PDB file of C-alpha atoms in Angstrom:
ATOM      1  CA  MET B  13      30.143  11.502  25.220  1.00 64.00           C
ATOM      2  CA  LYS B  14      30.481  12.776  28.256  1.00 81.00           C
ATOM      3  CA  LYS B  15      27.702  13.367  31.676  1.00 86.00           C
ATOM      4  CA  LYS B  16      27.049  17.342  31.546  1.00 90.00           C
ATOM      5  CA  ALA B  17      26.790  17.085  27.351  1.00 91.00           C
ATOM      6  CA  GLN B  18      24.684  14.186  27.205  1.00 92.00           C
ATOM      7  CA  THR B  19      22.622  15.822  29.865  1.00 94.00           C
ATOM      8  CA  VAL B  20      22.542  18.773  27.938  1.00 96.00           C
ATOM      9  CA  VAL B  21      22.075  17.302  24.757  1.00 96.00           C
ATOM     10  CA  LYS B  22      18.916  15.302  26.472  1.00 96.00           C
ATOM     11  CA  VAL B  23      16.944  18.339  28.177  1.00 97.00           C
ATOM     12  CA  SER B  24      17.267  20.938  24.454  1.00 97.00           C
ATOM     13  CA  GLY B  25      15.872  17.378  22.628  1.00 97.00           C
ATOM     14  CA  GLY B  26      13.344  17.440  25.112  1.00 97.00           C
ATOM     15  CA  LEU B  27      12.364  21.197  24.792  1.00 97.00           C
ATOM     16  CA  LEU B  28      12.830  20.752  21.014  1.00 97.00           C
ATOM     17  CA  ILE B  29      10.178  17.784  20.739  1.00 97.00           C
ATOM     18  CA  GLY B  30       8.030  18.905  23.351  1.00 97.00           C
ATOM     19  CA  PHE B  31       7.299  22.879  21.299  1.00 97.00           C
ATOM     20  CA  ILE B  32       7.108  20.916  17.791  1.00 96.00           C
ATOM     21  CA  ASN B  33       4.789  17.859  19.579  1.00 96.00           C
ATOM     22  CA  GLY B  34       2.409  20.893  20.865  1.00 96.00           C
ATOM     23  CA  PHE B  35       2.649  23.427  17.898  1.00 97.00           C
ATOM     24  CA  PHE B  36       2.041  20.919  14.880  1.00 96.00           C
ATOM     25  CA  GLY B  37       0.026  18.315  17.256  1.00 95.00           C
ATOM     26  CA  GLY B  38       1.966  15.350  16.485  1.00 94.00           C
ATOM     27  CA  GLY B  39       5.391  14.043  15.135  1.00 92.00           C
ATOM     28  CA  GLY B  40       7.424  13.969  18.222  1.00 93.00           C
ATOM     29  CA  GLY B  41       7.570  10.799  17.813  1.00 91.00           C
ATOM     30  CA  MET B  42       9.371  10.845  14.953  1.00 92.00           C
ATOM     31  CA  LEU B  43      11.871  13.161  16.534  1.00 94.00           C
ATOM     32  CA  CYS B  44      12.213  11.045  19.754  1.00 95.00           C
ATOM     33  CA  VAL B  45      13.285   7.684  17.907  1.00 93.00           C
ATOM     34  CA  PRO B  46      16.288   9.440  16.071  1.00 93.00           C
ATOM     35  CA  LEU B  47      17.613  11.216  19.410  1.00 95.00           C
ATOM     36  CA  LEU B  48      17.585   8.102  21.902  1.00 95.00           C
ATOM     37  CA  GLU B  49      18.402   5.836  18.990  1.00 93.00           C
ATOM     38  CA  LYS B  50      21.185   8.003  16.877  1.00 91.00           C
ATOM     39  CA  VAL B  51      22.120  10.249  19.571  1.00 94.00           C
ATOM     40  CA  LEU B  52      21.871   8.574  22.652  1.00 94.00           C
ATOM     41  CA  GLY B  53      22.444   4.778  21.027  1.00 93.00           C
ATOM     42  CA  GLU B  54      19.866   3.187  22.363  1.00 94.00           C
ATOM     43  CA  PRO B  55      18.530  -0.453  20.458  1.00 93.00           C
ATOM     44  CA  THR B  56      15.913   0.157  17.629  1.00 89.00           C
ATOM     45  CA  LYS B  57      12.934  -1.558  20.340  1.00 89.00           C
ATOM     46  CA  LYS B  58      13.978   0.248  23.193  1.00 92.00           C
ATOM     47  CA  ALA B  59      14.483   3.304  21.233  1.00 93.00           C
ATOM     48  CA  HIS B  60      10.848   3.310  19.884  1.00 91.00           C
ATOM     49  CA  ALA B  61       8.829   1.885  23.381  1.00 92.00           C
ATOM     50  CA  THR B  62      10.199   4.366  25.134  1.00 94.00           C
ATOM     51  CA  ALA B  63       9.744   7.044  22.965  1.00 94.00           C
ATOM     52  CA  ILE B  64       6.014   6.182  23.786  1.00 93.00           C
ATOM     53  CA  LEU B  65       6.651   6.618  26.994  1.00 94.00           C
ATOM     54  CA  ILE B  66       8.148  10.989  26.572  1.00 95.00           C
ATOM     55  CA  ILE B  67       5.530  11.815  24.279  1.00 95.00           C
ATOM     56  CA  LEU B  68       2.269  10.079  25.954  1.00 95.00           C
ATOM     57  CA  PRO B  69       2.555  12.652  28.252  1.00 96.00           C
ATOM     58  CA  ILE B  70       3.435  15.923  26.330  1.00 96.00           C
ATOM     59  CA  SER B  71       0.012  14.613  24.281  1.00 95.00           C
ATOM     60  CA  VAL B  72      -1.863  14.660  27.170  1.00 96.00           C
ATOM     61  CA  ALA B  73      -0.536  17.855  28.190  1.00 97.00           C
ATOM     62  CA  SER B  74      -1.097  19.866  24.879  1.00 97.00           C
ATOM     63  CA  ALA B  75      -4.134  17.980  24.490  1.00 96.00           C
ATOM     64  CA  VAL B  76      -5.856  19.659  27.485  1.00 97.00           C
ATOM     65  CA  THR B  77      -4.486  23.388  26.263  1.00 97.00           C
ATOM     66  CA  TYR B  78      -6.108  22.153  23.047  1.00 97.00           C
ATOM     67  CA  LEU B  79      -9.261  21.733  24.290  1.00 96.00           C
ATOM     68  CA  VAL B  80      -8.704  25.062  27.127  1.00 96.00           C
ATOM     69  CA  ASN B  81      -8.537  26.717  24.084  1.00 95.00           C
ATOM     70  CA  GLY B  82     -12.055  25.732  22.193  1.00 95.00           C
ATOM     71  CA  TYR B  83     -10.663  23.195  19.439  1.00 96.00           C
ATOM     72  CA  PHE B  84     -12.119  20.006  19.804  1.00 94.00           C
ATOM     73  CA  SER B  85     -14.508  18.353  17.354  1.00 95.00           C
ATOM     74  CA  LEU B  86     -16.331  15.633  19.304  1.00 94.00           C
ATOM     75  CA  ALA B  87     -17.438  13.553  16.748  1.00 93.00           C
ATOM     76  CA  GLY B  88     -14.164  13.649  14.846  1.00 94.00           C
ATOM     77  CA  THR B  89     -12.171  12.313  17.683  1.00 95.00           C
ATOM     78  CA  LEU B  90     -14.506   9.619  18.619  1.00 95.00           C
ATOM     79  CA  SER B  91     -14.802   7.974  14.720  1.00 95.00           C
ATOM     80  CA  THR B  92     -11.230   8.671  14.358  1.00 95.00           C
ATOM     81  CA  GLY B  93      -9.979   7.529  17.802  1.00 94.00           C
ATOM     82  CA  GLY B  94     -11.672   4.340  16.906  1.00 94.00           C
ATOM     83  CA  GLY B  95     -10.188   3.787  13.823  1.00 95.00           C
ATOM     84  CA  VAL B  96      -6.895   4.227  15.121  1.00 94.00           C
ATOM     85  CA  ILE B  97      -6.965   1.807  17.236  1.00 93.00           C
ATOM     86  CA  ALA B  98      -8.514  -1.076  14.563  1.00 93.00           C
ATOM     87  CA  GLY B  99      -5.933   0.781  12.757  1.00 92.00           C
ATOM     88  CA  GLY B 100      -2.938   0.269  15.516  1.00 91.00           C
ATOM     89  CA  ALA B 101      -3.654  -3.141  16.278  1.00 90.00           C
ATOM     90  CA  ALA B 102      -3.693  -4.155  12.257  1.00 91.00           C
ATOM     91  CA  GLY B 103      -0.576  -1.976  12.322  1.00 88.00           C
ATOM     92  CA  ALA B 104       1.145  -3.973  15.150  1.00 85.00           C
ATOM     93  CA  LEU B 105       0.215  -7.790  12.933  1.00 87.00           C
ATOM     94  CA  LEU B 106       1.315  -6.089   9.832  1.00 87.00           C
ATOM     95  CA  LEU B 107       4.430  -5.103  10.683  1.00 81.00           C
ATOM     96  CA  LYS B 108       5.462  -8.832  11.669  1.00 82.00           C
ATOM     97  CA  LYS B 109       4.439  -9.596   7.325  1.00 87.00           C
ATOM     98  CA  LEU B 110       5.537  -6.340   5.568  1.00 86.00           C
ATOM     99  CA  PRO B 111       8.431  -5.683   4.142  1.00 86.00           C
ATOM    100  CA  PRO B 112       9.971  -2.691   6.839  1.00 81.00           C
ATOM    101  CA  PHE B 113      12.088  -0.632   4.277  1.00 88.00           C
ATOM    102  CA  VAL B 114       9.272  -0.842   1.325  1.00 89.00           C
ATOM    103  CA  VAL B 115       6.707  -0.108   4.112  1.00 87.00           C
ATOM    104  CA  GLY B 116       8.944   2.927   4.859  1.00 88.00           C
ATOM    105  CA  ILE B 117       9.844   4.400   1.701  1.00 92.00           C
ATOM    106  CA  ILE B 118       6.007   4.606   0.752  1.00 92.00           C
ATOM    107  CA  PHE B 119       5.204   6.357   3.796  1.00 91.00           C
ATOM    108  CA  ALA B 120       8.128   8.788   3.332  1.00 93.00           C
ATOM    109  CA  LEU B 121       7.487   9.637  -0.026  1.00 95.00           C
ATOM    110  CA  MET B 122       4.145   9.904   1.282  1.00 93.00           C
ATOM    111  CA  MET B 123       5.245  12.398   3.507  1.00 94.00           C
ATOM    112  CA  VAL B 124       6.808  14.400   1.283  1.00 96.00           C
ATOM    113  CA  GLY B 125       4.286  14.172  -1.214  1.00 95.00           C
ATOM    114  CA  VAL B 126       1.496  15.822   1.018  1.00 95.00           C
ATOM    115  CA  GLY B 127       3.541  18.264   2.592  1.00 95.00           C
ATOM    116  CA  ALA B 128       4.396  19.813  -0.733  1.00 96.00           C
ATOM    117  CA  ARG B 129       0.891  19.743  -1.658  1.00 95.00           C
ATOM    118  CA  LEU B 130      -0.275  21.647   2.136  1.00 94.00           C
ATOM    119  CA  ALA B 131       3.509  23.634   2.056  1.00 95.00           C
ATOM    120  CA  PHE B 132       3.033  25.111  -2.023  1.00 94.00           C
ATOM    121  CA  PHE B 133      -0.342  24.130  -3.075  1.00 87.00           C
ATOM    122  CA  SER B 134      -3.169  25.271  -0.632  1.00 74.00           C
TER     123      SER B 134
ATOM    124  CA  MET P  28     -21.121   9.949   5.396  1.00 80.00           C
ATOM    125  CA  LYS P  29     -18.216  11.987   6.607  1.00 87.00           C
ATOM    126  CA  ILE P  30     -18.007   9.667   9.657  1.00 93.00           C
ATOM    127  CA  LEU P  31     -16.939   6.779   7.813  1.00 95.00           C
ATOM    128  CA  ILE P  32     -14.139   9.279   6.464  1.00 96.00           C
ATOM    129  CA  PHE P  33     -13.044  10.160   9.585  1.00 96.00           C
ATOM    130  CA  ILE P  34     -12.721   6.048  10.418  1.00 96.00           C
ATOM    131  CA  ILE P  35     -11.012   5.450   7.659  1.00 95.00           C
ATOM    132  CA  ILE P  36      -8.392   8.210   8.422  1.00 95.00           C
ATOM    133  CA  GLY P  37      -7.930   6.966  11.259  1.00 94.00           C
ATOM    134  CA  ILE P  38      -7.627   3.068  10.547  1.00 94.00           C
ATOM    135  CA  VAL P  39      -4.212   4.344   8.188  1.00 93.00           C
ATOM    136  CA  GLY P  40      -2.979   6.841  10.850  1.00 92.00           C
ATOM    137  CA  GLY P  41      -3.590   3.980  13.361  1.00 92.00           C
ATOM    138  CA  ILE P  42      -1.708   1.454  11.161  1.00 90.00           C
ATOM    139  CA  ILE P  43       1.151   3.529  10.617  1.00 89.00           C
ATOM    140  CA  GLY P  44       1.131   4.251  13.913  1.00 89.00           C
ATOM    141  CA  GLY P  45       1.403   0.563  14.937  1.00 85.00           C
ATOM    142  CA  MET P  46       4.216  -0.430  12.500  1.00 85.00           C
ATOM    143  CA  GLY P  47       6.029   2.916  14.783  1.00 79.00           C
ATOM    144  CA  MET P  48       6.460   5.600  11.911  1.00 82.00           C
ATOM    145  CA  GLY P  49       4.851   8.146  12.951  1.00 78.00           C
ATOM    146  CA  GLY P  50       1.035   7.873  12.177  1.00 77.00           C
ATOM    147  CA  GLY P  51       0.350  10.995  13.355  1.00 81.00           C
ATOM    148  CA  THR P  52       2.379  12.886  11.177  1.00 88.00           C
ATOM    149  CA  LEU P  53      -0.235  11.624   8.286  1.00 91.00           C
ATOM    150  CA  LEU P  54      -2.947  11.520  10.677  1.00 94.00           C
ATOM    151  CA  ILE P  55      -3.022  15.176  10.335  1.00 95.00           C
ATOM    152  CA  PRO P  56      -2.941  16.919   6.654  1.00 94.00           C
ATOM    153  CA  LEU P  57      -5.638  13.375   5.895  1.00 94.00           C
ATOM    154  CA  LEU P  58      -8.466  15.378   8.080  1.00 95.00           C
ATOM    155  CA  THR P  59      -7.629  18.506   6.672  1.00 94.00           C
ATOM    156  CA  LEU P  60      -7.276  18.135   2.777  1.00 93.00           C
ATOM    157  CA  PHE P  61     -10.608  15.028   2.865  1.00 94.00           C
ATOM    158  CA  THR P  62     -12.780  16.096   5.438  1.00 94.00           C
ATOM    159  CA  GLU P  63     -12.539  19.624   5.675  1.00 91.00           C
ATOM    160  CA  THR P  64     -11.630  19.905   9.498  1.00 94.00           C
ATOM    161  CA  GLU P  65      -9.475  23.201   9.907  1.00 95.00           C
ATOM    162  CA  GLN P  66      -5.825  22.531  11.114  1.00 96.00           C
ATOM    163  CA  HIS P  67      -5.892  23.428  14.849  1.00 96.00           C
ATOM    164  CA  VAL P  68      -9.013  20.893  15.323  1.00 97.00           C
ATOM    165  CA  ALA P  69      -7.400  18.552  13.021  1.00 96.00           C
ATOM    166  CA  GLN P  70      -4.024  18.983  15.883  1.00 96.00           C
ATOM    167  CA  ALA P  71      -6.344  18.460  18.846  1.00 97.00           C
ATOM    168  CA  ILE P  72      -8.110  15.518  17.167  1.00 96.00           C
ATOM    169  CA  ASN P  73      -4.979  13.917  16.453  1.00 96.00           C
ATOM    170  CA  LEU P  74      -3.007  14.668  20.232  1.00 96.00           C
ATOM    171  CA  ILE P  75      -6.775  13.097  21.208  1.00 95.00           C
ATOM    172  CA  ALA P  76      -7.361  10.190  19.216  1.00 92.00           C
ATOM    173  CA  PHE P  77      -3.424   9.156  20.109  1.00 91.00           C
ATOM    174  CA  ILE P  78      -3.490   8.576  23.675  1.00 93.00           C
ATOM    175  CA  PRO P  79      -5.751   5.232  23.601  1.00 91.00           C
ATOM    176  CA  MET P  80      -3.705   3.338  21.326  1.00 88.00           C
ATOM    177  CA  SER P  81      -0.375   4.512  22.995  1.00 91.00           C
ATOM    178  CA  ALA P  82      -1.459   3.723  26.608  1.00 92.00           C
ATOM    179  CA  VAL P  83      -2.491  -0.187  25.647  1.00 90.00           C
ATOM    180  CA  ALA P  84       1.402   0.339  23.358  1.00 89.00           C
ATOM    181  CA  LEU P  85       3.104   1.444  26.554  1.00 91.00           C
ATOM    182  CA  PHE P  86       1.787  -1.505  28.991  1.00 92.00           C
ATOM    183  CA  ILE P  87       2.574  -4.260  26.840  1.00 91.00           C
ATOM    184  CA  HIS P  88       6.407  -2.523  26.596  1.00 92.00           C
ATOM    185  CA  ALA P  89       6.621  -2.417  29.853  1.00 93.00           C
ATOM    186  CA  LYS P  90       5.242  -5.672  30.281  1.00 93.00           C
ATOM    187  CA  ASN P  91       8.135  -6.536  28.152  1.00 91.00           C
ATOM    188  CA  ARG P  92      10.814  -4.642  30.280  1.00 92.00           C
ATOM    189  CA  LEU P  93      11.726  -2.133  26.878  1.00 92.00           C
ATOM    190  CA  LEU P  94      10.702   0.958  28.585  1.00 92.00           C
ATOM    191  CA  ASP P  95      13.857   2.984  30.337  1.00 90.00           C
ATOM    192  CA  CYS P  96      12.183   5.325  32.936  1.00 91.00           C
ATOM    193  CA  LYS P  97      15.422   7.734  32.927  1.00 92.00           C
ATOM    194  CA  TYR P  98      14.860   9.824  30.029  1.00 95.00           C
ATOM    195  CA  LEU P  99      11.719  10.939  32.476  1.00 94.00           C
ATOM    196  CA  LEU P 100      13.214  13.735  34.077  1.00 93.00           C
ATOM    197  CA  THR P 101      15.408  14.336  31.340  1.00 95.00           C
ATOM    198  CA  VAL P 102      13.924  14.070  28.318  1.00 96.00           C
ATOM    199  CA  ALA P 103      10.108  13.441  29.166  1.00 96.00           C
ATOM    200  CA  LEU P 104      10.082  16.941  31.888  1.00 96.00           C
ATOM    201  CA  PRO P 105      11.576  19.428  29.617  1.00 97.00           C
ATOM    202  CA  ALA P 106       9.393  18.664  27.139  1.00 97.00           C
ATOM    203  CA  VAL P 107       6.350  18.784  28.392  1.00 97.00           C
ATOM    204  CA  ALA P 108       6.974  22.200  29.885  1.00 97.00           C
ATOM    205  CA  ALA P 109       7.979  23.059  26.073  1.00 97.00           C
ATOM    206  CA  SER P 110       4.171  21.614  24.726  1.00 97.00           C
ATOM    207  CA  ILE P 111       2.423  23.754  26.571  1.00 96.00           C
ATOM    208  CA  PRO P 112       3.761  27.119  25.567  1.00 97.00           C
ATOM    209  CA  ALA P 113       3.667  25.921  21.655  1.00 97.00           C
ATOM    210  CA  SER P 114       0.363  24.195  22.505  1.00 96.00           C
ATOM    211  CA  LEU P 115      -0.924  27.813  23.481  1.00 96.00           C
ATOM    212  CA  LEU P 116       0.914  29.349  20.958  1.00 96.00           C
ATOM    213  CA  VAL P 117      -1.025  28.251  17.769  1.00 96.00           C
ATOM    214  CA  LYS P 118      -3.615  30.426  18.658  1.00 95.00           C
ATOM    215  CA  TYR P 119      -1.910  33.451  17.060  1.00 96.00           C
ATOM    216  CA  VAL P 120      -1.211  31.688  14.357  1.00 96.00           C
ATOM    217  CA  GLY P 121      -3.765  31.734  11.773  1.00 94.00           C
ATOM    218  CA  GLY P 122      -4.435  27.783  10.630  1.00 92.00           C
ATOM    219  CA  LYS P 123      -3.737  28.468   6.306  1.00 93.00           C
ATOM    220  CA  SER P 124      -0.269  29.257   7.743  1.00 95.00           C
ATOM    221  CA  LEU P 125      -0.186  26.648  10.341  1.00 96.00           C
ATOM    222  CA  SER P 126      -1.231  24.383   7.772  1.00 95.00           C
ATOM    223  CA  ARG P 127       2.373  25.593   4.888  1.00 96.00           C
ATOM    224  CA  TYR P 128       4.336  25.723   8.390  1.00 96.00           C
ATOM    225  CA  PHE P 129       3.113  21.777   9.028  1.00 95.00           C
ATOM    226  CA  GLY P 130       3.559  20.915   4.986  1.00 96.00           C
ATOM    227  CA  ILE P 131       7.512  21.994   5.342  1.00 96.00           C
ATOM    228  CA  PHE P 132       7.661  19.815   8.606  1.00 96.00           C
ATOM    229  CA  LEU P 133       6.550  17.144   7.315  1.00 95.00           C
ATOM    230  CA  MET P 134       8.207  17.157   3.801  1.00 96.00           C
ATOM    231  CA  ILE P 135      11.813  18.047   6.235  1.00 95.00           C
ATOM    232  CA  LEU P 136      10.658  14.493   8.028  1.00 94.00           C
ATOM    233  CA  GLY P 137      10.049  12.106   4.928  1.00 95.00           C
ATOM    234  CA  ILE P 138      13.261  13.443   3.787  1.00 96.00           C
ATOM    235  CA  TYR P 139      14.560  12.020   6.754  1.00 94.00           C
ATOM    236  CA  GLN P 140      12.930   8.959   7.035  1.00 91.00           C
ATOM    237  CA  LEU P 141      13.802   8.343   3.300  1.00 94.00           C
ATOM    238  CA  VAL P 142      17.742   9.069   3.778  1.00 95.00           C
ATOM    239  CA  SER P 143      18.237   7.271   7.354  1.00 91.00           C
ATOM    240  CA  LEU P 144      15.971   4.163   5.625  1.00 91.00           C
ATOM    241  CA  ILE P 145      18.300   4.184   2.666  1.00 94.00           C
ATOM    242  CA  VAL P 146      21.582   4.695   4.772  1.00 93.00           C
ATOM    243  CA  VAL P 147      20.922   1.955   7.374  1.00 89.00           C
ATOM    244  CA  LYS P 148      20.040  -0.743   4.268  1.00 90.00           C
ATOM    245  CA  VAL P 149      23.378   0.239   2.154  1.00 93.00           C
ATOM    246  CA  ARG P 150      25.413   0.200   5.329  1.00 92.00           C
ATOM    247  CA  LYS P 151      23.140  -3.840   6.043  1.00 90.00           C
ATOM    248  CA  ARG P 152      24.458  -4.811   2.631  1.00 90.00           C
ATOM    249  CA  LYS P 153      27.725  -3.834   3.485  1.00 90.00           C
ATOM    250  CA  ASN P 154      28.026  -5.507   6.500  1.00 90.00           C
ATOM    251  CA  GLN P 155      26.505  -8.517   4.701  1.00 88.00           C
ATOM    252  CA  SER P 156      28.922  -8.479   1.908  1.00 88.00           C
ATOM    253  CA  ASN P 157      31.682  -8.955   4.185  1.00 88.00           C
ATOM    254  CA  LYS P 158      30.440 -11.873   6.229  1.00 87.00           C
ATOM    255  CA  ASP P 159      30.324 -12.927   2.944  1.00 87.00           C
ATOM    256  CA  LYS P 160      33.473 -11.976   2.197  1.00 86.00           C
ATOM    257  CA  ILE P 161      35.224 -13.716   5.410  1.00 87.00           C
ATOM    258  CA  SER P 162      33.041 -16.912   4.884  1.00 87.00           C
ATOM    259  CA  LEU P 163      34.761 -17.128   2.213  1.00 87.00           C
ATOM    260  CA  TYR P 164      38.515 -16.626   3.512  1.00 86.00           C
ATOM    261  CA  LYS P 165      37.733 -19.218   6.053  1.00 86.00           C
ATOM    262  CA  SER P 166      36.046 -22.088   3.920  1.00 84.00           C
ATOM    263  CA  VAL P 167      39.170 -21.774   1.617  1.00 85.00           C
ATOM    264  CA  TYR P 168      41.851 -21.011   5.116  1.00 83.00           C
ATOM    265  CA  LYS P 169      40.111 -23.590   6.925  1.00 68.00           C
TER     266      LYS P 169
END
């Protein structure tokens, strides 16, 4: 890819990731990893790590904006956040023990199912 | 009781996120479906809940030299710039509609993940069988 074209892809990819992550309050990582890995050709591990580097500032900026607009729940944030920390450590350990293909398929099916429930039956 | 459900949902989201599979995308609908949290508030919870974990992960990745800072200017900066108007825009979208759009977004992500996982698996199997053939030839024509 030519350098100019690559810059256009990066910037427009960034704009899309930021918009989605701000609008839906998440999901930017799932767009950022394929952008880095499939489009820009970074190795898998580096793509996952660098995606966090990109998502973290967006999440902070969006979180502040949501807070300013009054969308906040102290009890919900503290208890969910505590769960995420415990779960995150467990997930990092489980990654070496569980077959990633099977787990990935299960999560993907869950996303389709939950998504359909929200989109059509709510 | 409700706090316990929040914690369990956090653990589930954390496990998925810790495995690098986008835990936030499932955490939000779990919150709205099982704790009756309003969609906007669920999104705000998700945004904050993953910050400490991401910071720790980032620290570890930085130590392992897996971060590529060249994307900060070209990808992260426009992303931050786009995220603020998007976060302001949700104020004008009702919780029900936002939840419905989120459902569609989730389905697209799920289908994409299914397809990409299967494509990678098939490709790997093909490469493996090619390698097996090559080693078979090598063993025959030594």
